[in-house]
Amino acid sequence: MRLEVLYILWLRQLKRYIRSRARIIGSLGQPILFLVALGFGFGPIFEQAGGGNYIQFLAPGVIAMSILFTAMFSGIEVIWDRQFGFLKETLVAPVSRLDIMIGRTLGGATVSVIQGIIVLGITLIVGFRPTHLLLLPVSLGFMILIGVFFTALGTAIASKLQDMQGFQLIMNFLIMPTFFLSGALFPLEGLPGALSIITKLNPLAYGVDGLRGTLINQSHLGISTDFIVMGVLTAIVLWIGTYLFSKIEA
Amino acid sequence: MIKVHNLTKKFGKLVAVNDISFNVNKGEIFAFLGPNGAGKSTTIKILTTLLHPTSGTVTLDGHDAVHHPDEVRRSFGIVFQDPSVDDELTAWENMEFHGVLYGMPTKVRRERIDQLLTFVELSDRKDSLVKEFSGGMKRRLEIARGLLHHPKVIFLDEPTLGLDPQTRNHMWSYLKNLNQQEGTTVFFTTHYMEEADRVADKVAVIDHGKIVAQGTTDEIKQQAGVDNLEEAFIKLTGHAIRTEEVGAVDRLRAQSQMWRGRRK
Ligand SMILES: Nc1ncnc2c1ncn2[C@@H]1O[C@H](COP(=O)(O)OP(=O)(O)O)[C@@H](O)[C@H]1O
Ligand SMILES: [Mg+2]
């Protein structure tokens, strides 16, 4: 492993992110909409039902959402690199596929965590108040795990796609369900059988639970369980992603 | 330096490269000629580990391209036929990225980047994003980048297409110099026969995936019974015009803009 290679790959992702201001601002619109429309719209009902302050509940979910989307898009950018030809430049270089995968993933994860932190800032403006300031570094840990997991997943999927045709499919059948069934918007307790099983298999559910546990002390799986599950899943998806990425033909 | 033995590549039913064999010696300048769609780029992609052969073997500097791709990748540099620079980075950043991937020491890397960017007359635009460049400027950047790390073998796939004569001459004098000073092997494709005639030690002509002639330029001319390479080429490959399939990338560019637009 060559650190300078990881660094330059990471730096490239970061530069591309910082240079596309439209992308940064654009991708903030959705979390703001969710926070304001759902947060204030469902707030009264949520409170009447005994769920407590809805903004408090929703904010960790919306932070996780913005990381999920940004990370997936970063991973899927491999398809662009392939179509615009730049992928060839990295694939013919004397650099191991593992390094390329790790460098890209760290870059995508960093970008998505930055996005998550910006959204955290916005939730504070809307009235979110973390109760456990001391656990903030652990929250950051969860944000990083969510970022790494979904960047690696996006890269793995993109390695198997030739063009953007399949993208809409992934969006509707993978990203959206992952988000809606993660507990980001509503508590997962008391769901009907099949759905409850799906949520147990949903990696983001552990990320959201961990974030909620560390930010407002409301975890129902336990922070350490969340951390271990996310950690193990991230390792697995990185491994699969590297394998699929190494099989790419340009 | 390059050994290709009974190489075949199929894409589904289409046989892009059909059982070809040839050798290129160390320090040779080798021109790989053929009409559009003949199989030149496909062969180069196999030689540079981007595609796997359907059958046959390919070795570079003694290493098998399928079984030891890492060793092979350490020994070559390439200028692709299609664009492969990052539009969202500056010219300098594209060069720097390349130099780091190829493990060049910082000092040599920086010096050579400056030297090559000056050489292709992009030094005053080195901090501009590549997406602001014209087609010719991008092409010059690709060439500068391909020359950056001084590999043992350099592949150039239609490098001079769309270049003005000045840049073309520049490029060849740089390559000839590398060839003489460092014994760099040069493998290139071109549609300009006078270019091949002028610089190549050896030539192979490929058509419909088959090699139809190979040898020194003089041998090729003799074989075809004419006295210049252009006539020999036409005699060997016929008069029919081949069209190249383009448009996939253009389609995607449009799609990407749509997608980016939607995300705004
Ligand atoms: N990835 C691919 N999938 C299917 N067909 C391909 C692919 N790449 C090249 N071909 C086909 O293989 C043939 C040889 O192409 P290529 O090697 O690019 O020719 P050249 O570089 O000599 O113009 C052409 O018919 C081309 O359409
Ligand atoms: Mg070609």
XYZ file of C-alpha atoms and ligand atoms in Angstrom:
542
model
C 0.000 0.000 0.000
C 1.320 3.417 -0.938
C 0.010 6.250 1.199
C 0.769 8.937 -1.383
C -1.442 7.056 -3.850
C -4.316 6.881 -1.363
C -3.790 10.557 -0.651
C -3.901 11.696 -4.288
C -7.019 9.597 -4.990
C -8.665 11.025 -1.881
C -7.635 14.536 -2.816
C -9.131 14.162 -6.272
C -12.560 13.256 -4.847
C -12.385 16.157 -2.452
C -11.422 18.662 -5.133
C -14.198 17.509 -7.407
C -16.657 17.930 -4.553
C -15.508 21.378 -3.507
C -15.533 22.570 -7.125
C -19.123 21.564 -7.773
C -20.840 24.120 -5.609
C -24.130 23.424 -7.325
C -23.876 19.860 -6.104
C -23.193 20.884 -2.514
C -26.019 23.375 -2.365
C -28.357 21.156 -4.362
C -27.869 18.187 -2.127
C -28.690 20.305 0.920
C -32.145 21.059 -0.430
C -33.507 17.606 0.242
C -32.496 17.343 3.920
C -33.792 20.855 4.559
C -37.102 19.932 2.960
C -37.367 16.796 5.079
C -36.495 18.670 8.232
C -38.879 21.530 7.673
C -41.812 19.811 5.979
C -41.784 16.561 7.913
C -40.291 17.959 11.080
C -42.841 20.667 11.521
C -45.621 18.889 9.642
C -45.599 15.640 11.577
C -44.284 17.146 14.793
C -47.655 17.687 16.505
C -48.952 14.200 15.617
C -45.717 12.582 16.746
C -45.918 14.380 20.067
C -49.572 13.535 20.588
C -48.736 9.895 19.983
C -46.230 10.136 22.774
C -43.102 10.049 20.620
C -41.602 13.189 22.118
C -40.092 16.043 20.149
C -40.097 15.027 16.474
C -37.253 17.304 15.394
C -35.068 15.614 18.007
C -36.061 12.238 16.594
C -35.823 13.218 12.942
C -32.502 15.101 12.899
C -30.184 12.049 13.232
C -32.234 10.351 10.491
C -31.852 13.281 8.120
C -28.111 13.462 8.809
C -27.852 9.757 7.961
C -29.913 10.350 4.831
C -27.608 13.026 3.485
C -24.587 10.794 4.103
C -26.323 7.864 2.409
C -27.103 9.828 -0.749
C -23.767 11.608 -1.042
C -21.825 8.399 -0.428
C -23.831 6.372 -2.944
C -23.375 9.061 -5.600
C -19.643 9.214 -4.932
C -19.379 5.466 -5.387
C -21.457 5.489 -8.530
C -19.195 8.158 -10.008
C -17.055 5.243 -11.184
C -19.505 4.971 -14.078
C -18.722 8.550 -15.091
C -15.034 7.931 -14.831
C -15.489 4.956 -17.083
C -17.564 6.814 -19.647
C -15.391 9.919 -19.689
C -12.323 7.733 -19.976
C -10.544 8.716 -16.792
C -10.998 5.260 -15.290
C -8.534 3.898 -17.868
C -5.874 6.237 -16.544
C -6.150 4.690 -13.067
C -6.588 1.128 -14.314
C -3.363 1.030 -16.341
C -1.300 2.582 -13.562
C 1.011 0.359 -11.525
C -1.211 0.654 -8.480
C -3.051 -2.186 -6.785
C -6.809 -2.311 -7.232
C -7.109 -2.385 -3.462
C -5.335 0.976 -3.201
C -7.570 2.496 -5.860
C -10.665 1.170 -4.119
C -9.545 2.380 -0.686
C -8.445 5.798 -1.942
C -11.704 6.383 -3.782
C -13.763 5.112 -0.887
C -11.991 7.307 1.642
C -12.526 10.267 -0.671
C -16.222 9.556 -1.135
C -16.670 8.886 2.567
C -14.947 12.145 3.504
C -17.158 14.097 1.142
C -20.282 12.471 2.529
C -19.259 13.047 6.132
C -18.594 16.711 5.384
C -22.080 16.843 3.921
C -23.409 15.134 7.068
C -21.701 17.692 9.293
C -23.160 20.566 7.277
C -26.605 19.002 7.705
C -25.951 18.593 11.432
C -25.301 22.338 11.484
C -28.623 22.960 9.736
C -30.511 20.760 12.185
C -29.101 22.875 15.004
C -30.559 25.964 13.354
C -33.950 24.254 13.047
C -33.933 23.500 16.746
C -32.175 20.170 17.169
C -30.291 19.848 20.466
C -27.913 16.896 20.939
C -28.097 15.747 24.537
C -24.758 13.942 24.713
C -22.018 16.323 23.685
C -19.369 13.974 25.043
C -20.489 11.263 22.641
C -20.107 13.528 19.603
C -16.845 11.811 18.536
C -18.718 8.483 18.537
C -21.447 10.064 16.413
C -18.722 11.092 14.020
C -17.540 7.484 14.020
C -20.998 6.349 12.953
C -21.114 9.004 10.245
C -17.795 7.734 8.904
C -18.994 4.123 8.937
C -22.179 5.044 7.057
C -20.092 7.029 4.573
C -17.535 4.280 3.977
C -20.174 1.568 3.751
C -22.308 3.273 1.131
C -19.411 4.636 -0.927
C -18.010 1.127 -1.123
C -21.447 -0.261 -1.962
C -21.909 2.336 -4.704
C -18.479 1.514 -6.139
C -19.232 -2.204 -6.047
C -22.495 -1.710 -7.922
C -20.961 0.724 -10.397
C -18.235 -1.794 -11.196
C -20.924 -4.023 -12.638
C -22.776 -1.338 -14.603
C -21.740 -0.253 -18.082
C -23.699 2.975 -18.194
C -26.300 5.035 -16.369
C -29.226 2.927 -17.566
C -29.321 0.942 -14.361
C -29.038 3.995 -12.181
C -32.744 4.760 -11.884
C -33.291 1.164 -10.893
C -30.772 1.412 -8.082
C -32.262 4.679 -6.957
C -35.813 3.322 -6.731
C -35.181 -0.213 -5.575
C -32.147 0.184 -3.388
C -31.428 3.688 -2.128
C -34.995 4.770 -1.445
C -36.085 1.596 0.406
C -32.817 1.619 2.356
C -33.632 5.120 3.483
C -37.348 4.721 4.228
C -36.908 1.429 6.092
C -33.988 2.576 8.209
C -35.873 4.179 11.049
C -34.722 7.597 9.879
C -38.280 8.962 9.720
C -40.270 6.794 12.144
C -39.503 4.324 14.951
C -39.020 0.745 13.825
C -40.786 -0.811 16.789
C -44.121 -2.477 16.116
C -43.771 -2.863 12.338
C -45.539 -5.816 10.676
C -43.442 -9.001 10.440
C -41.978 -8.865 6.937
C -41.058 -5.197 7.181
C -39.501 -5.692 10.554
C -37.250 -8.410 9.125
C -36.206 -6.133 6.272
C -35.292 -3.373 8.686
C -33.164 -5.835 10.661
C -31.242 -6.568 7.452
C -30.872 -2.919 6.572
C -27.345 -1.664 7.324
C -28.524 1.939 7.517
C -30.898 0.998 10.355
C -27.865 0.310 12.544
C -26.245 3.545 11.447
C -29.350 5.570 12.227
C -29.825 3.823 15.563
C -26.211 4.448 16.476
C -26.464 8.111 15.533
C -29.653 8.510 17.508
C -28.120 6.701 20.446
C -25.057 8.915 20.531
C -26.811 12.191 19.751
C -30.003 11.991 21.835
C -29.529 8.798 23.855
C -32.342 6.925 22.117
C -30.934 3.653 20.859
C -33.004 0.551 20.917
C -30.375 -1.875 19.704
C -27.516 -0.576 21.798
C -24.657 1.596 20.583
C -22.057 -1.142 20.733
C -24.234 -3.563 18.752
C -24.752 -0.832 16.160
C -21.039 -0.167 15.997
C -20.037 -3.795 15.633
C -22.683 -4.555 12.977
C -21.790 -1.460 10.935
C -18.076 -2.182 11.296
C -18.369 -5.790 10.156
C -20.707 -4.929 7.269
C -18.355 -2.173 6.127
C -15.410 -4.563 6.083
C -17.431 -7.079 4.061
C -18.659 -4.590 1.486
C -15.165 -3.135 1.086
C -13.880 -6.608 0.385
C -16.632 -7.395 -2.141
C -16.207 -3.974 -3.723
C -12.487 -4.470 -4.173
C -13.095 -7.862 -5.733
C -15.674 -6.512 -8.219
C -13.585 -3.433 -8.931
C -10.536 -5.574 -9.704
C -12.567 -7.376 -12.374
C -13.374 -4.198 -14.288
C -12.448 -4.159 -17.956
C -12.353 -0.728 -19.499
C 9.968 -6.346 -25.670
C 6.421 -6.997 -26.898
C 5.410 -10.518 -27.880
C 1.951 -11.241 -29.233
C 1.202 -14.886 -29.950
C -1.978 -16.152 -31.663
C -4.003 -13.394 -30.065
C -7.779 -13.461 -30.572
C -10.387 -11.173 -29.048
C -14.104 -11.606 -29.530
C -16.868 -9.306 -28.414
C -19.823 -11.653 -28.456
C -19.960 -12.831 -32.046
C -17.738 -10.102 -33.426
C -14.123 -11.137 -33.866
C -12.235 -7.885 -33.336
C -8.770 -9.443 -33.365
C -8.318 -12.705 -35.205
C -5.301 -14.876 -34.359
C -2.524 -12.329 -34.762
C 1.151 -12.724 -33.873
C 4.015 -10.245 -33.928
C 7.070 -9.166 -31.973
C 8.483 -5.759 -31.243
C 12.125 -5.564 -30.197
C 13.505 -3.353 -27.486
C 14.223 0.146 -28.714
C 12.166 -0.221 -31.867
C 9.642 2.302 -33.155
C 6.728 0.211 -34.321
C 3.748 1.469 -36.332
C 0.516 -0.490 -36.168
C -1.545 0.513 -39.169
C -5.036 -0.332 -40.307
C -8.373 1.175 -41.322
C -11.019 2.153 -38.760
C -12.354 -0.846 -36.882
C -9.438 -3.068 -37.879
C -8.674 -4.022 -34.291
C -5.778 -1.699 -33.425
C -7.208 -0.197 -30.255
C -8.460 -3.563 -29.084
C -4.951 -4.994 -29.441
C -3.505 -2.060 -27.513
C -6.076 -2.490 -24.754
C -5.082 -6.129 -24.382
C -1.392 -5.225 -24.353
C -2.072 -2.665 -21.646
C -4.125 -5.036 -19.442
C -7.430 -3.208 -19.956
C -9.006 -6.152 -21.768
C -8.456 -9.867 -21.417
C -7.720 -11.876 -24.557
C -10.220 -14.522 -25.647
C -7.257 -16.716 -26.535
C -3.554 -16.397 -27.222
C -0.800 -14.827 -25.142
C 0.657 -11.378 -24.775
C 3.923 -10.594 -23.002
C 5.497 -7.255 -22.286
C 9.063 -6.973 -21.041
C 8.908 -10.698 -20.268
C 5.698 -10.552 -18.227
C 2.400 -12.108 -19.194
C -0.324 -9.454 -19.391
C -3.048 -11.709 -17.998
C -1.152 -13.408 -15.184
C 1.181 -10.624 -14.115
C -0.640 -7.400 -14.886
C 1.122 -5.466 -12.117
C 4.598 -6.066 -13.564
C 3.289 -5.247 -17.016
C 1.733 -2.004 -15.798
C 5.050 -0.927 -14.369
C 6.696 -1.156 -17.764
C 4.525 0.926 -20.083
C 2.950 4.321 -20.604
C 0.031 5.044 -22.889
C -1.706 7.823 -24.754
C -5.236 6.590 -25.391
C -7.208 7.199 -28.545
C -10.187 8.473 -26.534
C -9.993 11.243 -23.939
C -8.888 10.101 -20.505
C -8.065 13.293 -18.618
C -10.177 14.485 -15.701
C -12.190 17.517 -16.805
C -12.766 18.688 -13.249
C -9.071 18.929 -12.475
C -6.560 21.455 -13.775
C -3.903 20.525 -16.310
C -1.268 20.559 -13.600
C -3.360 18.410 -11.267
C -3.866 15.818 -13.991
C -0.099 15.626 -14.449
C 0.556 15.502 -10.715
C -2.007 12.722 -10.274
C -0.284 10.696 -12.955
C 3.187 11.257 -11.544
C 2.127 10.166 -8.066
C 0.378 7.041 -9.341
C 3.588 6.096 -11.130
C 5.644 6.662 -8.014
C 7.846 9.426 -9.404
C 10.000 11.214 -6.810
C 8.611 14.665 -6.082
C 11.535 16.655 -7.458
C 11.788 14.849 -10.787
C 8.013 14.895 -11.076
C 7.632 18.631 -10.584
C 10.523 19.451 -12.901
C 9.259 17.223 -15.645
C 5.679 18.440 -15.317
C 6.859 22.010 -15.824
C 9.074 20.976 -18.693
C 6.372 18.972 -20.492
C 3.624 21.538 -19.988
C 5.927 24.154 -21.478
C 6.749 21.723 -24.230
C 3.099 21.282 -25.264
C 2.517 25.000 -24.721
C 0.090 24.674 -21.875
C 2.223 26.159 -19.123
C 0.293 29.423 -19.087
C -2.929 27.442 -18.700
C -1.665 24.922 -16.207
C -4.040 26.052 -13.474
C -7.139 26.106 -15.659
C -9.705 23.346 -15.375
C -9.411 20.937 -18.273
C -13.108 21.330 -19.075
C -12.281 24.835 -20.290
C -9.785 23.452 -22.822
C -10.311 23.008 -26.542
C -10.037 19.540 -28.080
C -6.503 20.182 -29.291
C -5.370 21.430 -25.888
C -6.776 18.322 -24.205
C -4.966 16.157 -26.711
C -1.697 17.948 -25.987
C -2.234 17.407 -22.282
C -2.843 13.697 -22.838
C 0.407 13.448 -24.737
C 2.373 15.372 -22.120
C 0.931 13.105 -19.442
C 1.791 9.941 -21.374
C 5.412 11.079 -21.636
C 5.724 12.034 -17.972
C 7.082 8.903 -16.358
C 9.506 7.680 -19.065
C 8.375 4.056 -19.324
C 10.209 1.234 -21.106
C 7.431 0.973 -23.678
C 5.121 3.731 -24.747
C 1.856 3.074 -26.572
C 0.301 5.882 -28.572
C -3.123 5.240 -30.115
C -3.629 7.793 -32.885
C -1.768 10.391 -30.848
C -1.474 12.944 -33.602
C -5.114 12.963 -34.681
C -6.281 16.557 -34.671
C -2.897 17.997 -33.766
C -1.327 20.848 -35.676
C 1.915 20.050 -37.529
C 4.004 21.999 -35.010
C 2.844 19.918 -32.069
C 3.134 16.781 -34.128
C 6.771 17.516 -34.948
C 7.453 18.442 -31.362
C 5.991 15.230 -30.121
C 8.005 13.108 -32.482
C 11.266 14.824 -31.721
C 10.635 14.234 -28.012
C 9.809 10.575 -28.649
C 12.815 10.056 -30.906
C 14.995 11.566 -28.263
C 13.563 9.261 -25.595
C 13.999 6.370 -27.972
C 17.674 7.179 -28.519
C 18.626 8.308 -25.009
C 16.720 5.735 -22.956
C 16.064 2.992 -25.483
C 12.306 3.470 -25.101
C 10.240 1.181 -27.297
C 7.510 3.076 -29.137
C 4.323 1.398 -30.355
C 1.922 3.686 -32.180
C -1.066 3.728 -34.500
C -1.806 6.439 -37.016
C -3.788 7.152 -40.146
C -1.021 9.372 -41.501
C 1.081 7.103 -43.674
C 3.818 9.650 -44.262
C 4.217 9.850 -40.486
C 4.594 6.088 -40.196
C 7.006 6.060 -43.126
C 9.117 8.775 -41.588
C 9.473 7.525 -38.013
C 8.806 3.782 -37.882
C 11.505 1.106 -37.956
C 8.907 -1.617 -38.388
C 5.286 -1.692 -39.463
C 2.400 -4.137 -39.193
C -0.791 -3.678 -41.188
C -3.971 -5.092 -39.708
C -7.352 -5.367 -41.427
C -10.540 -7.028 -40.199
C -8.611 -8.328 -37.193
C -5.947 -10.058 -39.310
C -2.383 -8.942 -39.920
C -2.014 -8.612 -43.679
C 1.599 -7.478 -43.837
C 4.522 -6.812 -41.542
C 8.145 -5.830 -41.795
C 10.199 -2.708 -42.387
C 8.516 0.031 -44.379
C 10.653 -0.911 -47.364
C 9.614 -4.525 -47.142
C 5.951 -3.527 -47.015
C 6.337 -1.352 -50.118
C 8.165 -4.130 -51.923
C 5.518 -6.641 -50.934
C 2.802 -4.401 -52.374
C 4.940 -3.526 -55.396
C 4.595 0.257 -54.963
C 6.966 2.959 -53.846
C 5.134 4.714 -51.048
C 3.474 3.517 -47.896
C 0.127 5.169 -48.583
C -0.312 3.277 -51.834
C 0.877 0.086 -50.197
C -1.678 0.584 -47.439
C -4.539 1.086 -49.849
C -3.437 -1.828 -51.942
C -3.326 -4.072 -48.877
C -6.574 -2.987 -47.286
C -8.766 -2.053 -50.246
C -10.663 1.088 -51.157
C -13.816 0.620 -49.109
C -14.352 3.333 -46.531
C -14.764 2.182 -42.938
C -16.822 4.180 -40.566
C -16.013 4.316 -36.926
C -18.721 3.973 -34.374
C -18.803 7.073 -32.261
C -21.446 8.644 -30.138
C -21.523 6.527 -26.990
C -19.563 9.096 -25.062
C -21.500 11.994 -26.500
C -24.729 10.333 -25.483
C -23.423 9.898 -22.003
C -22.276 13.461 -21.751
C -25.805 14.563 -22.474
C -27.151 12.138 -19.909
C -24.707 13.287 -17.314
C -25.689 16.894 -17.835
C -29.290 15.925 -17.363
C -28.454 14.126 -14.174
C -26.300 16.888 -12.813
C -28.966 19.334 -13.790
C -31.568 17.404 -11.902
C -29.433 17.364 -8.794
C -29.078 21.126 -8.812
N -16.041 -2.945 -26.099
C -16.431 -3.369 -27.309
N -17.571 -4.073 -27.457
C -17.964 -4.524 -28.667
N -17.290 -4.295 -29.809
C -16.152 -3.591 -29.740
C -15.664 -3.091 -28.488
N -14.504 -2.419 -28.730
C -14.290 -2.512 -30.063
N -15.269 -3.210 -30.674
C -15.339 -3.533 -32.111
O -14.157 -4.210 -32.442
C -13.703 -3.811 -33.732
C -12.292 -3.271 -33.630
O -12.310 -2.030 -32.963
P -10.998 -1.195 -32.625
O -9.993 -2.101 -32.054
O -11.409 -0.031 -31.826
O -10.546 -0.726 -34.080
P -9.463 0.371 -34.505
O -8.825 0.903 -33.279
O -8.520 -0.379 -35.392
O -10.202 1.421 -35.263
C -14.716 -2.796 -34.251
O -15.633 -3.458 -35.059
C -15.378 -2.302 -32.981
O -16.699 -1.887 -33.245
Mg -8.745 2.746 -32.585
